[in-house]
mmCIF file with all atom_site columns, C-alpha atoms in Angstrom:
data_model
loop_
_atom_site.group_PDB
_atom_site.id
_atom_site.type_symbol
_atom_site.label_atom_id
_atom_site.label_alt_id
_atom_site.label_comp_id
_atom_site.label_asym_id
_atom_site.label_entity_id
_atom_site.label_seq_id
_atom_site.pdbx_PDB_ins_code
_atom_site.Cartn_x
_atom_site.Cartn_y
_atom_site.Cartn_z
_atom_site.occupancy
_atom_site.B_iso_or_equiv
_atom_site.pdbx_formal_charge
_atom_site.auth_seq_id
_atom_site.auth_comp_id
_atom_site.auth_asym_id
_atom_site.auth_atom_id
_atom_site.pdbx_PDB_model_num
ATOM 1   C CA . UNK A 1 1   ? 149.108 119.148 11.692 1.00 62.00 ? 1   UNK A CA 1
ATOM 2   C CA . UNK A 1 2   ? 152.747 120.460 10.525 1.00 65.00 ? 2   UNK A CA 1
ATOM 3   C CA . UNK A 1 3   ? 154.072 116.958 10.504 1.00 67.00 ? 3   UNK A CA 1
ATOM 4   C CA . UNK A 1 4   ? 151.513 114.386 9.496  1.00 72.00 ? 4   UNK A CA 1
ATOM 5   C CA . UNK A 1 5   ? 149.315 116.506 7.446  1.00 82.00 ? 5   UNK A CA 1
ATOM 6   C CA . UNK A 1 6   ? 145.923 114.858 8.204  1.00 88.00 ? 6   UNK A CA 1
ATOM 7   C CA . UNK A 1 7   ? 142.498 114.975 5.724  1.00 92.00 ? 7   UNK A CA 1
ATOM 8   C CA . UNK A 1 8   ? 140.923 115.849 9.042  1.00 96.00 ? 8   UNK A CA 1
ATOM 9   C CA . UNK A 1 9   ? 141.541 116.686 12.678 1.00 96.00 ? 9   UNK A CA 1
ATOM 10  C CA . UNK A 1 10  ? 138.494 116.098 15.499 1.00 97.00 ? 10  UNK A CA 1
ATOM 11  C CA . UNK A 1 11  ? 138.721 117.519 18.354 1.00 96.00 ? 11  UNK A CA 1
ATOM 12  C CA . UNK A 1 12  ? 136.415 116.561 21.368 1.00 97.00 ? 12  UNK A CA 1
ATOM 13  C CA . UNK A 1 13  ? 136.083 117.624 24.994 1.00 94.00 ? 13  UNK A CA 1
ATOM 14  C CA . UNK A 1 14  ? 133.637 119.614 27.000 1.00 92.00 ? 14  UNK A CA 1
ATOM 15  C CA . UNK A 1 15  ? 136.141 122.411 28.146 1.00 90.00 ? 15  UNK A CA 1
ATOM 16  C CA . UNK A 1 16  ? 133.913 122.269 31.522 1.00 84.00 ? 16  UNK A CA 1
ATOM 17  C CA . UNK A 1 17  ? 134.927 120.270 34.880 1.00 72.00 ? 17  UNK A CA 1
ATOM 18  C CA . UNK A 1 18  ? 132.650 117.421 35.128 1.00 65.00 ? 18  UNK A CA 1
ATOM 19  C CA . UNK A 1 19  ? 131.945 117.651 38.899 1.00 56.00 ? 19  UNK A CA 1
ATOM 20  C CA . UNK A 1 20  ? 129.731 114.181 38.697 1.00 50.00 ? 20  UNK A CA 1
ATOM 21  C CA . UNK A 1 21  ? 132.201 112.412 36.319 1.00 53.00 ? 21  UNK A CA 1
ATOM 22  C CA . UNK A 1 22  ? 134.619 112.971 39.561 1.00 52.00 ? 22  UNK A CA 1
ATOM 23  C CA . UNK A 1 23  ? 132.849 111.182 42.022 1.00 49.00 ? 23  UNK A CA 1
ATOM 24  C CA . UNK A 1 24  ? 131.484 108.677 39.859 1.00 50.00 ? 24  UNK A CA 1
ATOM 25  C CA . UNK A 1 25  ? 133.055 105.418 40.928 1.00 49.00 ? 25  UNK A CA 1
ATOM 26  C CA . UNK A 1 26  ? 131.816 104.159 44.145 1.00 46.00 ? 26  UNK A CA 1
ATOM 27  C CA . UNK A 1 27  ? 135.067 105.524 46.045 1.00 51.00 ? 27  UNK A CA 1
ATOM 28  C CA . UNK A 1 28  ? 135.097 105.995 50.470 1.00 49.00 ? 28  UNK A CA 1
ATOM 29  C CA . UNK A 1 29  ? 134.014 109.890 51.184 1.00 49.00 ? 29  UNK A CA 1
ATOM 30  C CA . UNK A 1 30  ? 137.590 110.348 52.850 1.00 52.00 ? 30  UNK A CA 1
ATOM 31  C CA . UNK A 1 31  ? 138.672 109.017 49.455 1.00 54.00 ? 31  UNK A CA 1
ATOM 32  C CA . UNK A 1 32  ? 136.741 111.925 47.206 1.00 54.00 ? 32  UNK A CA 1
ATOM 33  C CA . UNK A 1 33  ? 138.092 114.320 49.908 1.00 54.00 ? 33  UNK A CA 1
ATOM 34  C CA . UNK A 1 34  ? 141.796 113.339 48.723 1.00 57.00 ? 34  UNK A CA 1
ATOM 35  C CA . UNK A 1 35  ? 140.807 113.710 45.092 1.00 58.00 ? 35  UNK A CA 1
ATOM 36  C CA . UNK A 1 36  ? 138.837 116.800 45.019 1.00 60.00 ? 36  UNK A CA 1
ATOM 37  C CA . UNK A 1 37  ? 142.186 118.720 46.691 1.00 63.00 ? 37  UNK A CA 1
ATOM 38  C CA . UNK A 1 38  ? 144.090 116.870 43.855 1.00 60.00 ? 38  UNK A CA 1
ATOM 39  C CA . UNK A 1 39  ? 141.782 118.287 41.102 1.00 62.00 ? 39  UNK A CA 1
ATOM 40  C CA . UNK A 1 40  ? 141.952 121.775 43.106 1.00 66.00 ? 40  UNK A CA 1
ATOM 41  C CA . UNK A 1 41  ? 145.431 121.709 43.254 1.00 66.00 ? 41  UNK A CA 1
ATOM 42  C CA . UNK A 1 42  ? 146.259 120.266 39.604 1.00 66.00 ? 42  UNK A CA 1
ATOM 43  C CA . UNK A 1 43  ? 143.826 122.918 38.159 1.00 70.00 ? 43  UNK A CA 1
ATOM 44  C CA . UNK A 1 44  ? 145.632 126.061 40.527 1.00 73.00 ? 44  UNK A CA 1
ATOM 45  C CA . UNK A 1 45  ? 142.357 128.385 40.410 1.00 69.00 ? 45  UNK A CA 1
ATOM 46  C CA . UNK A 1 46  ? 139.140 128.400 39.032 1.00 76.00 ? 46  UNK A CA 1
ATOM 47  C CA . UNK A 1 47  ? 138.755 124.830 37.018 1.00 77.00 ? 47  UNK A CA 1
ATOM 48  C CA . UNK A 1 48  ? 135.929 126.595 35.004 1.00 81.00 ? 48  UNK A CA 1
ATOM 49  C CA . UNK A 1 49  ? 137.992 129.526 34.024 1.00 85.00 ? 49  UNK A CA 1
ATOM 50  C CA . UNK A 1 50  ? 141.236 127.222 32.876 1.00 85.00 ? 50  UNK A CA 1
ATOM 51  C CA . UNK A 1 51  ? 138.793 125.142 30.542 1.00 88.00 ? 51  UNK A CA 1
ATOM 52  C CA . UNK A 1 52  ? 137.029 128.425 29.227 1.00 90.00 ? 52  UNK A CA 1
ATOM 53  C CA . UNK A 1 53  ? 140.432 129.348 28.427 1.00 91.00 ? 53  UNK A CA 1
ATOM 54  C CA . UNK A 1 54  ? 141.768 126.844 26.956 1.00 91.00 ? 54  UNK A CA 1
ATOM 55  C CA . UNK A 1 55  ? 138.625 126.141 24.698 1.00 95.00 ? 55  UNK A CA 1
ATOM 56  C CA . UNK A 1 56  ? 139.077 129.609 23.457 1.00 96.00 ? 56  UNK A CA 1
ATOM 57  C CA . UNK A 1 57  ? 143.061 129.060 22.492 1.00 95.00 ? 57  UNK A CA 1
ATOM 58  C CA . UNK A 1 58  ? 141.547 125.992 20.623 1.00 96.00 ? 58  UNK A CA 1
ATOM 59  C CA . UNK A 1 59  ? 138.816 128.070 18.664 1.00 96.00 ? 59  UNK A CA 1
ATOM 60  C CA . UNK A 1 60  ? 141.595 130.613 17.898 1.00 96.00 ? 60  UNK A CA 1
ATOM 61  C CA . UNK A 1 61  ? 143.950 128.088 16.950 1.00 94.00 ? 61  UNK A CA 1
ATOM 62  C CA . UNK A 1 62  ? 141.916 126.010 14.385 1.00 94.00 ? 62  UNK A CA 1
ATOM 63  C CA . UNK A 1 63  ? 139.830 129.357 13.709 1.00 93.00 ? 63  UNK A CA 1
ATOM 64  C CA . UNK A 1 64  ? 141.284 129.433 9.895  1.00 92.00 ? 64  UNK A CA 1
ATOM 65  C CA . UNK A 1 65  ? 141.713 125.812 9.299  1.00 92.00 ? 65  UNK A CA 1
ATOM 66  C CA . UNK A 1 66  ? 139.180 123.713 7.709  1.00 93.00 ? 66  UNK A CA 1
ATOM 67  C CA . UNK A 1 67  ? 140.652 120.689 8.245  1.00 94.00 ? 67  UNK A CA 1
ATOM 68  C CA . UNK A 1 68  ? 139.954 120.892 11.665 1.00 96.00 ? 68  UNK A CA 1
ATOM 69  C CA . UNK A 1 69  ? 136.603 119.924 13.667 1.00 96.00 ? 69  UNK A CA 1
ATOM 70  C CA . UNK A 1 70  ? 135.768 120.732 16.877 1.00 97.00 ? 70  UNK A CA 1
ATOM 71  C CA . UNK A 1 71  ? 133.019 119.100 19.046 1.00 96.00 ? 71  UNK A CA 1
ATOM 72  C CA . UNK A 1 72  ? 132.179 120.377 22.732 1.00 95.00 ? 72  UNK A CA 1
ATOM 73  C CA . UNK A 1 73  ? 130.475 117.756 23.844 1.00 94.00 ? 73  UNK A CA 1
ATOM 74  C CA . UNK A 1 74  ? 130.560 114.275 26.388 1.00 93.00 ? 74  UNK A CA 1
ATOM 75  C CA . UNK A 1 75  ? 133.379 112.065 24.783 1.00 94.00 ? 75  UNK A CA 1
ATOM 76  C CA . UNK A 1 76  ? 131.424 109.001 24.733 1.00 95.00 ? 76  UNK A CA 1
ATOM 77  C CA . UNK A 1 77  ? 128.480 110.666 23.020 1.00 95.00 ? 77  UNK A CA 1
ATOM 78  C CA . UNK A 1 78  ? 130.429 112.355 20.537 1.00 97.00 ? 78  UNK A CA 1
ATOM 79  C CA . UNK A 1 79  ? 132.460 108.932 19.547 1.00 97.00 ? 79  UNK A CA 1
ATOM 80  C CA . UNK A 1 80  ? 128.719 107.943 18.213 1.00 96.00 ? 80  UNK A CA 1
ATOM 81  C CA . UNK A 1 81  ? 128.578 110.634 15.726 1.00 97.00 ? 81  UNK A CA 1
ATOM 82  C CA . UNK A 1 82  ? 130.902 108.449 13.798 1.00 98.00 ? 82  UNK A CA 1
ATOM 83  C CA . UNK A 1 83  ? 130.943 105.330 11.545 1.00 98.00 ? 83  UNK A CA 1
ATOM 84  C CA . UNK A 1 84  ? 132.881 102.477 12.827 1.00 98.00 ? 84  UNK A CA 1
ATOM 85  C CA . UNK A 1 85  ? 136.030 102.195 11.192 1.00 98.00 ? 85  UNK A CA 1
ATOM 86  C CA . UNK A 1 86  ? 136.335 105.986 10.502 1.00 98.00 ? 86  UNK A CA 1
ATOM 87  C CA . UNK A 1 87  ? 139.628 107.054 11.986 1.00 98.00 ? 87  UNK A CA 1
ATOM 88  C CA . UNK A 1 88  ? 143.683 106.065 11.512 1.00 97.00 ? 88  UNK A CA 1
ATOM 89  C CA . UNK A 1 89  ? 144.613 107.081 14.607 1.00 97.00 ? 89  UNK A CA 1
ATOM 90  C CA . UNK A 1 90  ? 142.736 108.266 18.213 1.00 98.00 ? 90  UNK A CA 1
ATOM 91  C CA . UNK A 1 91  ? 143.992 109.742 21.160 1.00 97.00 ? 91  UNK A CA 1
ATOM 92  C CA . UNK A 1 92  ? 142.247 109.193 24.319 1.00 97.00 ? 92  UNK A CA 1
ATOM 93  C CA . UNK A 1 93  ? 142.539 111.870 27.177 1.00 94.00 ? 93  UNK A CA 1
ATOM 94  C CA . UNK A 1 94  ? 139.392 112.420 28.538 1.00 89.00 ? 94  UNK A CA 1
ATOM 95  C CA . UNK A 1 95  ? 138.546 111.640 32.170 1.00 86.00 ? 95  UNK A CA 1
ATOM 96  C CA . UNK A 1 96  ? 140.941 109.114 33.831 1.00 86.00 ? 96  UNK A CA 1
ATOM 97  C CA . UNK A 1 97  ? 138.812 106.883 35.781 1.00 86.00 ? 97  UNK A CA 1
ATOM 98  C CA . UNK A 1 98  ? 138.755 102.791 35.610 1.00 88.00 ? 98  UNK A CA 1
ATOM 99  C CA . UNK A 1 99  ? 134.994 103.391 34.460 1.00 91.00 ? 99  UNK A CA 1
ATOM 100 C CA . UNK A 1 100 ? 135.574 106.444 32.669 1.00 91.00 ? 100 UNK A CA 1
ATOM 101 C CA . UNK A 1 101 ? 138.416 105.562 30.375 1.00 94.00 ? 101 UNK A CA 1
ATOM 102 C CA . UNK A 1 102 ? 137.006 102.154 29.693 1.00 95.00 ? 102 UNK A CA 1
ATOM 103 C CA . UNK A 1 103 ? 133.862 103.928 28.348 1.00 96.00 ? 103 UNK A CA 1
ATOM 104 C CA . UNK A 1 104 ? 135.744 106.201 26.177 1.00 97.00 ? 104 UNK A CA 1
ATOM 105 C CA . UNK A 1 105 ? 137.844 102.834 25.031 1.00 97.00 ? 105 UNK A CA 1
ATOM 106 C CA . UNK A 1 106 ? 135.118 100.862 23.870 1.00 97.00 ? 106 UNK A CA 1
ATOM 107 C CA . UNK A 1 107 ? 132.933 103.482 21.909 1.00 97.00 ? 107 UNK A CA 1
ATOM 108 C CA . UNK A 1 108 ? 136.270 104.853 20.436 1.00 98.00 ? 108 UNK A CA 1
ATOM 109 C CA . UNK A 1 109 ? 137.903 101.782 19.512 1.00 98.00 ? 109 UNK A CA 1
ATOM 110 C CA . UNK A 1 110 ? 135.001 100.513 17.616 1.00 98.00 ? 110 UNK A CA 1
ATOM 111 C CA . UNK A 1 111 ? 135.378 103.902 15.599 1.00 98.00 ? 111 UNK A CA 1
ATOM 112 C CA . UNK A 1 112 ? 139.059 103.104 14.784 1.00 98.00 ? 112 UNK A CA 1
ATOM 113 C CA . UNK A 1 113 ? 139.785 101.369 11.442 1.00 98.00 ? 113 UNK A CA 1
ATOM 114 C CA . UNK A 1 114 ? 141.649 97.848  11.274 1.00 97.00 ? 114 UNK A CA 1
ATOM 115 C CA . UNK A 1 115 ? 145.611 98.480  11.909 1.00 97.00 ? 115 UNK A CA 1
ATOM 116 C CA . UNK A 1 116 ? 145.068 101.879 13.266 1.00 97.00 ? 116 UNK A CA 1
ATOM 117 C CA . UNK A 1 117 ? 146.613 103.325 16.494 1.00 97.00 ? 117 UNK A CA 1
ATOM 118 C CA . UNK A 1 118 ? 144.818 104.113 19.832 1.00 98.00 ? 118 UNK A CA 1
ATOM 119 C CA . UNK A 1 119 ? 146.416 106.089 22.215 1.00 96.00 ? 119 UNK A CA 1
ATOM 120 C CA . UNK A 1 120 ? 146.109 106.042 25.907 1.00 95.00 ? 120 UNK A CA 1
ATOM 121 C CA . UNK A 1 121 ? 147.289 108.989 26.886 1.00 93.00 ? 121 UNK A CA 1
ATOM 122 C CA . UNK A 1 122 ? 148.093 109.143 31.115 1.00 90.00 ? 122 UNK A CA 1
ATOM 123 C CA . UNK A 1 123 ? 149.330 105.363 31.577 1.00 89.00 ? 123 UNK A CA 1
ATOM 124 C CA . UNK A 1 124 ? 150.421 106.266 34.689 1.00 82.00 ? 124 UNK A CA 1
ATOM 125 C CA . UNK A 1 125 ? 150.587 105.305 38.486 1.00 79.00 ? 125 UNK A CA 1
ATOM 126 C CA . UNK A 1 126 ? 152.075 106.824 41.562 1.00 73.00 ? 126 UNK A CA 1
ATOM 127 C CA . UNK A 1 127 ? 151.312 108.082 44.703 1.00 71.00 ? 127 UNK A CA 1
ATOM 128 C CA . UNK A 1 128 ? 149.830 111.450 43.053 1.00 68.00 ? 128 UNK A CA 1
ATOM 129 C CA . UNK A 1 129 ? 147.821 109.699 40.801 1.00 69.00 ? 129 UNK A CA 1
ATOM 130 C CA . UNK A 1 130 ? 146.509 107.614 43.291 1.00 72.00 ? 130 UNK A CA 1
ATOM 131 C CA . UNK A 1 131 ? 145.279 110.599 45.220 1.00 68.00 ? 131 UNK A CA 1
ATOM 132 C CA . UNK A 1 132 ? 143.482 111.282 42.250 1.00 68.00 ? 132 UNK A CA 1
ATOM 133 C CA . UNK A 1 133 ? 141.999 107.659 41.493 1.00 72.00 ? 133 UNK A CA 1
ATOM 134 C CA . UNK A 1 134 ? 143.300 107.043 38.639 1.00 79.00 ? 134 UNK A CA 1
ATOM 135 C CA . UNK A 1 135 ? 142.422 104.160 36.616 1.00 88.00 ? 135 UNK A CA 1
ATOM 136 C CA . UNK A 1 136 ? 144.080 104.447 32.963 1.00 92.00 ? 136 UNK A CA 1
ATOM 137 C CA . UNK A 1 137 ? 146.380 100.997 33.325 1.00 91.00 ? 137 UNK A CA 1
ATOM 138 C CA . UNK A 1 138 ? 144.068 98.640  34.711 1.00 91.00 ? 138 UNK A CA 1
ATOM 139 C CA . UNK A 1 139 ? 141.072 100.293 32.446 1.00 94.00 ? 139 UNK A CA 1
ATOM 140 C CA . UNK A 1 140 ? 143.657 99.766  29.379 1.00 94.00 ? 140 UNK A CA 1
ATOM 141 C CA . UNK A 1 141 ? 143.823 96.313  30.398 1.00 92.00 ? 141 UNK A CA 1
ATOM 142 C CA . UNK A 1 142 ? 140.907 95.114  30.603 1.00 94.00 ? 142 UNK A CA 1
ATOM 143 C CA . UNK A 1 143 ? 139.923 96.833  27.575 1.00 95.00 ? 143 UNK A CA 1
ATOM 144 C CA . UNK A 1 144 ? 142.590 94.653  25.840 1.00 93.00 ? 144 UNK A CA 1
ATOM 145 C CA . UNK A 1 145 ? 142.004 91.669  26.961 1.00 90.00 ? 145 UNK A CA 1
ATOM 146 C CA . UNK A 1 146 ? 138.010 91.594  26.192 1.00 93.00 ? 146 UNK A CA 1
ATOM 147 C CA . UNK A 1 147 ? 138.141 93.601  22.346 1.00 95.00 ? 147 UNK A CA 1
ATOM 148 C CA . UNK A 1 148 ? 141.234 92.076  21.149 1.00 92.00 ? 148 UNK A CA 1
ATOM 149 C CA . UNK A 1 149 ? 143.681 94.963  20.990 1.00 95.00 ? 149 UNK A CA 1
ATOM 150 C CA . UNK A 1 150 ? 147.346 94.741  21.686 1.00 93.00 ? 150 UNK A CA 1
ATOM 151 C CA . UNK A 1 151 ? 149.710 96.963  22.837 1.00 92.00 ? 151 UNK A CA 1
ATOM 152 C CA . UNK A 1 152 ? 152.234 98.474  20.456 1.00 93.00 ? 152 UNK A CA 1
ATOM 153 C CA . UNK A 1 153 ? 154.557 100.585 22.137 1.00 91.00 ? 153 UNK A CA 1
ATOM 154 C CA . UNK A 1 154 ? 154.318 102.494 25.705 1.00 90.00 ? 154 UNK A CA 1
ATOM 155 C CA . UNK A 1 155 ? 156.644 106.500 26.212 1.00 88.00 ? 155 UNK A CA 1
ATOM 156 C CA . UNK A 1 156 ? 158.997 106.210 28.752 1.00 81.00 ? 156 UNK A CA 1
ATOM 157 C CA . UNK A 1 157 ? 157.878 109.925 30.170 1.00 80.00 ? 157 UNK A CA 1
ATOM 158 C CA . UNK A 1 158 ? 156.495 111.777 32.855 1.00 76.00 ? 158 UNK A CA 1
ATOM 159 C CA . UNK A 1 159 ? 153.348 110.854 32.003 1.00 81.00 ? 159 UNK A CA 1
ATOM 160 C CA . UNK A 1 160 ? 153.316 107.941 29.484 1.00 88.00 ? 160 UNK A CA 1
ATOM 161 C CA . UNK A 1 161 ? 151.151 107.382 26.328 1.00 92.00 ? 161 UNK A CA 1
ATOM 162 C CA . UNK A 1 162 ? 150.152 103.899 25.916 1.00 92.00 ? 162 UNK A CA 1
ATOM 163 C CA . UNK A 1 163 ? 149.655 102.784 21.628 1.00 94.00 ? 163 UNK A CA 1
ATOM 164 C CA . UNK A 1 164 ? 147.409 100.603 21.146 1.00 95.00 ? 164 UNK A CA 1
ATOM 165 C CA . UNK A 1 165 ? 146.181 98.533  17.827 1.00 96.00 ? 165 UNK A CA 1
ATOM 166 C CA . UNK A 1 166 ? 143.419 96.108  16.819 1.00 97.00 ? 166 UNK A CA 1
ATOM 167 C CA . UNK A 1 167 ? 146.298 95.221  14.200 1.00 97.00 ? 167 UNK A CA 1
ATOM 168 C CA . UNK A 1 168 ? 149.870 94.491  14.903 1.00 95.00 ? 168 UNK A CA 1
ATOM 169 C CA . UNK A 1 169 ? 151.145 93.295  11.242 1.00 96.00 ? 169 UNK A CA 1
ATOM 170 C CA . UNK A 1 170 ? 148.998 96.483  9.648  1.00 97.00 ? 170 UNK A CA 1
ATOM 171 C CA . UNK A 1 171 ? 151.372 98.551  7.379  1.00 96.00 ? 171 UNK A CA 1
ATOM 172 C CA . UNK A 1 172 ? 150.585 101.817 9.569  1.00 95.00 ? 172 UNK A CA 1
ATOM 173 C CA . UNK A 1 173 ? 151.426 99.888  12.689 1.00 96.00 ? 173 UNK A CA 1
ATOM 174 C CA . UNK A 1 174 ? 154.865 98.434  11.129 1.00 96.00 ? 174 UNK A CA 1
ATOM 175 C CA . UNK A 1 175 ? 155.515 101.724 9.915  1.00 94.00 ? 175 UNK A CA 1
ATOM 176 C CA . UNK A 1 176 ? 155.190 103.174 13.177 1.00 93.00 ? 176 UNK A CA 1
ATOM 177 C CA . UNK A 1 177 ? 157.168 100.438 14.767 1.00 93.00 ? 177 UNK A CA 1
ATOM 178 C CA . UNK A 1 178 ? 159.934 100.950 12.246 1.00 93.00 ? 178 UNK A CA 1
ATOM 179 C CA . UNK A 1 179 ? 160.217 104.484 12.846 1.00 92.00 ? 179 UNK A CA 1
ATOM 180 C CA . UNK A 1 180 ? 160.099 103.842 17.024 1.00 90.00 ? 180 UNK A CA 1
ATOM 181 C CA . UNK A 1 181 ? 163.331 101.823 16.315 1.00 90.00 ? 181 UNK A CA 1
ATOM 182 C CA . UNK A 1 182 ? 165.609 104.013 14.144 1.00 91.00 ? 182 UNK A CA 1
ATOM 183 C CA . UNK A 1 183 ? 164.699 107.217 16.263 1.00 89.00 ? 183 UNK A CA 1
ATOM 184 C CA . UNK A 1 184 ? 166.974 108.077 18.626 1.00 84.00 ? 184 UNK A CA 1
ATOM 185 C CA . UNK A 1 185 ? 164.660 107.689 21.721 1.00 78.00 ? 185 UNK A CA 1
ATOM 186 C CA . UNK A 1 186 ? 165.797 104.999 24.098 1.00 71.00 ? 186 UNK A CA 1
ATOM 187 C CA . UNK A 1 187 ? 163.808 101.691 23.971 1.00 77.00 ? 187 UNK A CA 1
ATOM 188 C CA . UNK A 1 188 ? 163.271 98.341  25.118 1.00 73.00 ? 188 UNK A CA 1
ATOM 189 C CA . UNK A 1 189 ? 161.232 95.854  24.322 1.00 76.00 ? 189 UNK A CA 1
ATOM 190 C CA . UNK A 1 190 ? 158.858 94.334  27.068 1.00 75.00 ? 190 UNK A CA 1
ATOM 191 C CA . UNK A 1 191 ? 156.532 91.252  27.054 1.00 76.00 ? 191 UNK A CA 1
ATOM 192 C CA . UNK A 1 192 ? 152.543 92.894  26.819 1.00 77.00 ? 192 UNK A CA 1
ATOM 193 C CA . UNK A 1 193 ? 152.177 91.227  30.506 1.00 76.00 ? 193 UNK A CA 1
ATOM 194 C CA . UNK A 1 194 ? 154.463 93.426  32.576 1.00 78.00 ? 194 UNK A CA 1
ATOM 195 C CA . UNK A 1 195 ? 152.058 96.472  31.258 1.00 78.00 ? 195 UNK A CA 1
ATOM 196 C CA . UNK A 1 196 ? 150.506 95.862  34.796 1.00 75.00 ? 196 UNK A CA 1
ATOM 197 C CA . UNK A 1 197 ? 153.481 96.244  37.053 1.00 79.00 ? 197 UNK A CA 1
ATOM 198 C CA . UNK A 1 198 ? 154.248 99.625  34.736 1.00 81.00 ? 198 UNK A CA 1
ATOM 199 C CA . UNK A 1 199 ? 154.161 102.547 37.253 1.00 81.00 ? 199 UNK A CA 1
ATOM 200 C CA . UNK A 1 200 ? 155.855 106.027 38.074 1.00 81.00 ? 200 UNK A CA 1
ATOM 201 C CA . UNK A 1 201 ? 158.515 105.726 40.845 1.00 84.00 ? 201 UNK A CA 1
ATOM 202 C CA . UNK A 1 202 ? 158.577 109.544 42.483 1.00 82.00 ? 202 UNK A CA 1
ATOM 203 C CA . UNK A 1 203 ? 161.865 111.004 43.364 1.00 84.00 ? 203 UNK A CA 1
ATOM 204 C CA . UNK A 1 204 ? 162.708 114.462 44.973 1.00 87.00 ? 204 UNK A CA 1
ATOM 205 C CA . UNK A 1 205 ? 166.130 115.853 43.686 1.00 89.00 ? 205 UNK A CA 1
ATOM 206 C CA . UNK A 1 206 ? 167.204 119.358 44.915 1.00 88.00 ? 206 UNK A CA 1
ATOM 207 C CA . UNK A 1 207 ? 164.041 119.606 46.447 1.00 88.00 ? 207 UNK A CA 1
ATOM 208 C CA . UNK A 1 208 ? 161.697 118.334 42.867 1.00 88.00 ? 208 UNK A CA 1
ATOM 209 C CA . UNK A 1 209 ? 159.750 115.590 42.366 1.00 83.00 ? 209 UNK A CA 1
ATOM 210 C CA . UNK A 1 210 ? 160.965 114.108 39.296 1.00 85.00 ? 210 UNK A CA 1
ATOM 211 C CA . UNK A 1 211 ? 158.889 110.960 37.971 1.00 80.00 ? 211 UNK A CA 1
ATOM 212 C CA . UNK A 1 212 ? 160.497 107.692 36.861 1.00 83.00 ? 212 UNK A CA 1
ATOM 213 C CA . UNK A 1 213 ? 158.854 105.099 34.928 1.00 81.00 ? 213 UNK A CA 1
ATOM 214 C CA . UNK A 1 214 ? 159.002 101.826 36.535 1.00 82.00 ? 214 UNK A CA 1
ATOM 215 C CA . UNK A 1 215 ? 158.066 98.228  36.373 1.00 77.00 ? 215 UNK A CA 1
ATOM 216 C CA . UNK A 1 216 ? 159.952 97.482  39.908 1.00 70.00 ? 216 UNK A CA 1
ATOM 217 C CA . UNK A 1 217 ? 157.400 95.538  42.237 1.00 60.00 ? 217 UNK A CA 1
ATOM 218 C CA . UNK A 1 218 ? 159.280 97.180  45.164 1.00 56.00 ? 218 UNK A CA 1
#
């Protein structure tokens, strides 16, 4: 809000754990063990209690801002409440699942307007995320390949953020591609089919994990 200064900000999630949204793919029961003490661990306590909380730190911070929206409700059934076309830029971190996020991909992206940005957020494999199922990469991939979108840029971090656009020579997209270049973040540019192979190499130094973005096949 400080920096880009939007005409509006929409917020959606259901600040609740979506037991059923878990277990939704047809995954082996020793499987759903290994995620459901992933969840339990990532969440450290009471799942319902960390998303009362933070949907109350939301509330209080928009409280006094108009420009702000926010919608408790299923992410796929609150991309609906929208025209197509309606946003510049979406950011997608709603429930990481092949099925799940390619759901979320193809109601939102219809909603995004031409040359916008869509952003992935979690494009991201590794051991721990495979305890957990995770399906952002190949979900983003197949989303691109059937609705046309390409990527744009992907953050070399812990846990990446894919950009995606319907768009590439759009003047937002150039302008965000300009600005990629002249920061001082490190960067290289990739062809769009090694976005497959991209993973999260896990280290332990001094006794941490520390995660490494990869596109080694070893």
């Amino acid at each position: 809000m400080e920096f880009l200064h939007p005409d509006e900000l929409v917020l959606v999630d259901k600040w609740e754990l979506n037991k059923s949204a878990m277990f939704r793919e047809n995954i082996t029961p020793r499987h759903m063990k290994d995620v459901s003490a992933a969840f339990s661990a990532y969440f450290q306590g009471d799942p319902e209690e960390v998303f009362r909380q933070a949907f109350e730190a939301v509330v209080n911070w928009s409280r006094d801002n108009p420009k702000v929206r926010i919608l408790r409700k299923d992410s796929v059934l609150a991309a609906r409440d929208f025209p197509d076309g309606y946003f510049d830029v979406i950011y997608v971190d709603a429930s990481h699942f092949y099925e799940s996020v390619l759901a979320d991909l193809y109601e939102w992206g219809t909603k995004l307007k031409r040359g916008g940005l869509l952003i992935c957020n979690d494009f991201y494999e590794s051991a721990i995320g495979a305890r957990q199922n995770l399906g952002v990469i190949p979900a983003v991939s197949t989303f691109m390949k059937r609705q046309g979108f390409v990527p744009v840029a992907v953050s070399a971090m812990p846990f990446s953020d894919a950009y995606l656009t319907n768009d590439p020579q759009s003047e937002q997209v150039r302008s965000f591609t300009s600005a990629i270049i002249v920061s001082a973040f490190p960067k290289v540019k990739l062809p769009s089919e090694a976005l497959l192979a991209f993973h999260h190499d896990i280290h332990v130094v001094d006794g941490k994990q520390i995660k490494v973005p990869s596109l080694s096949l070893q």
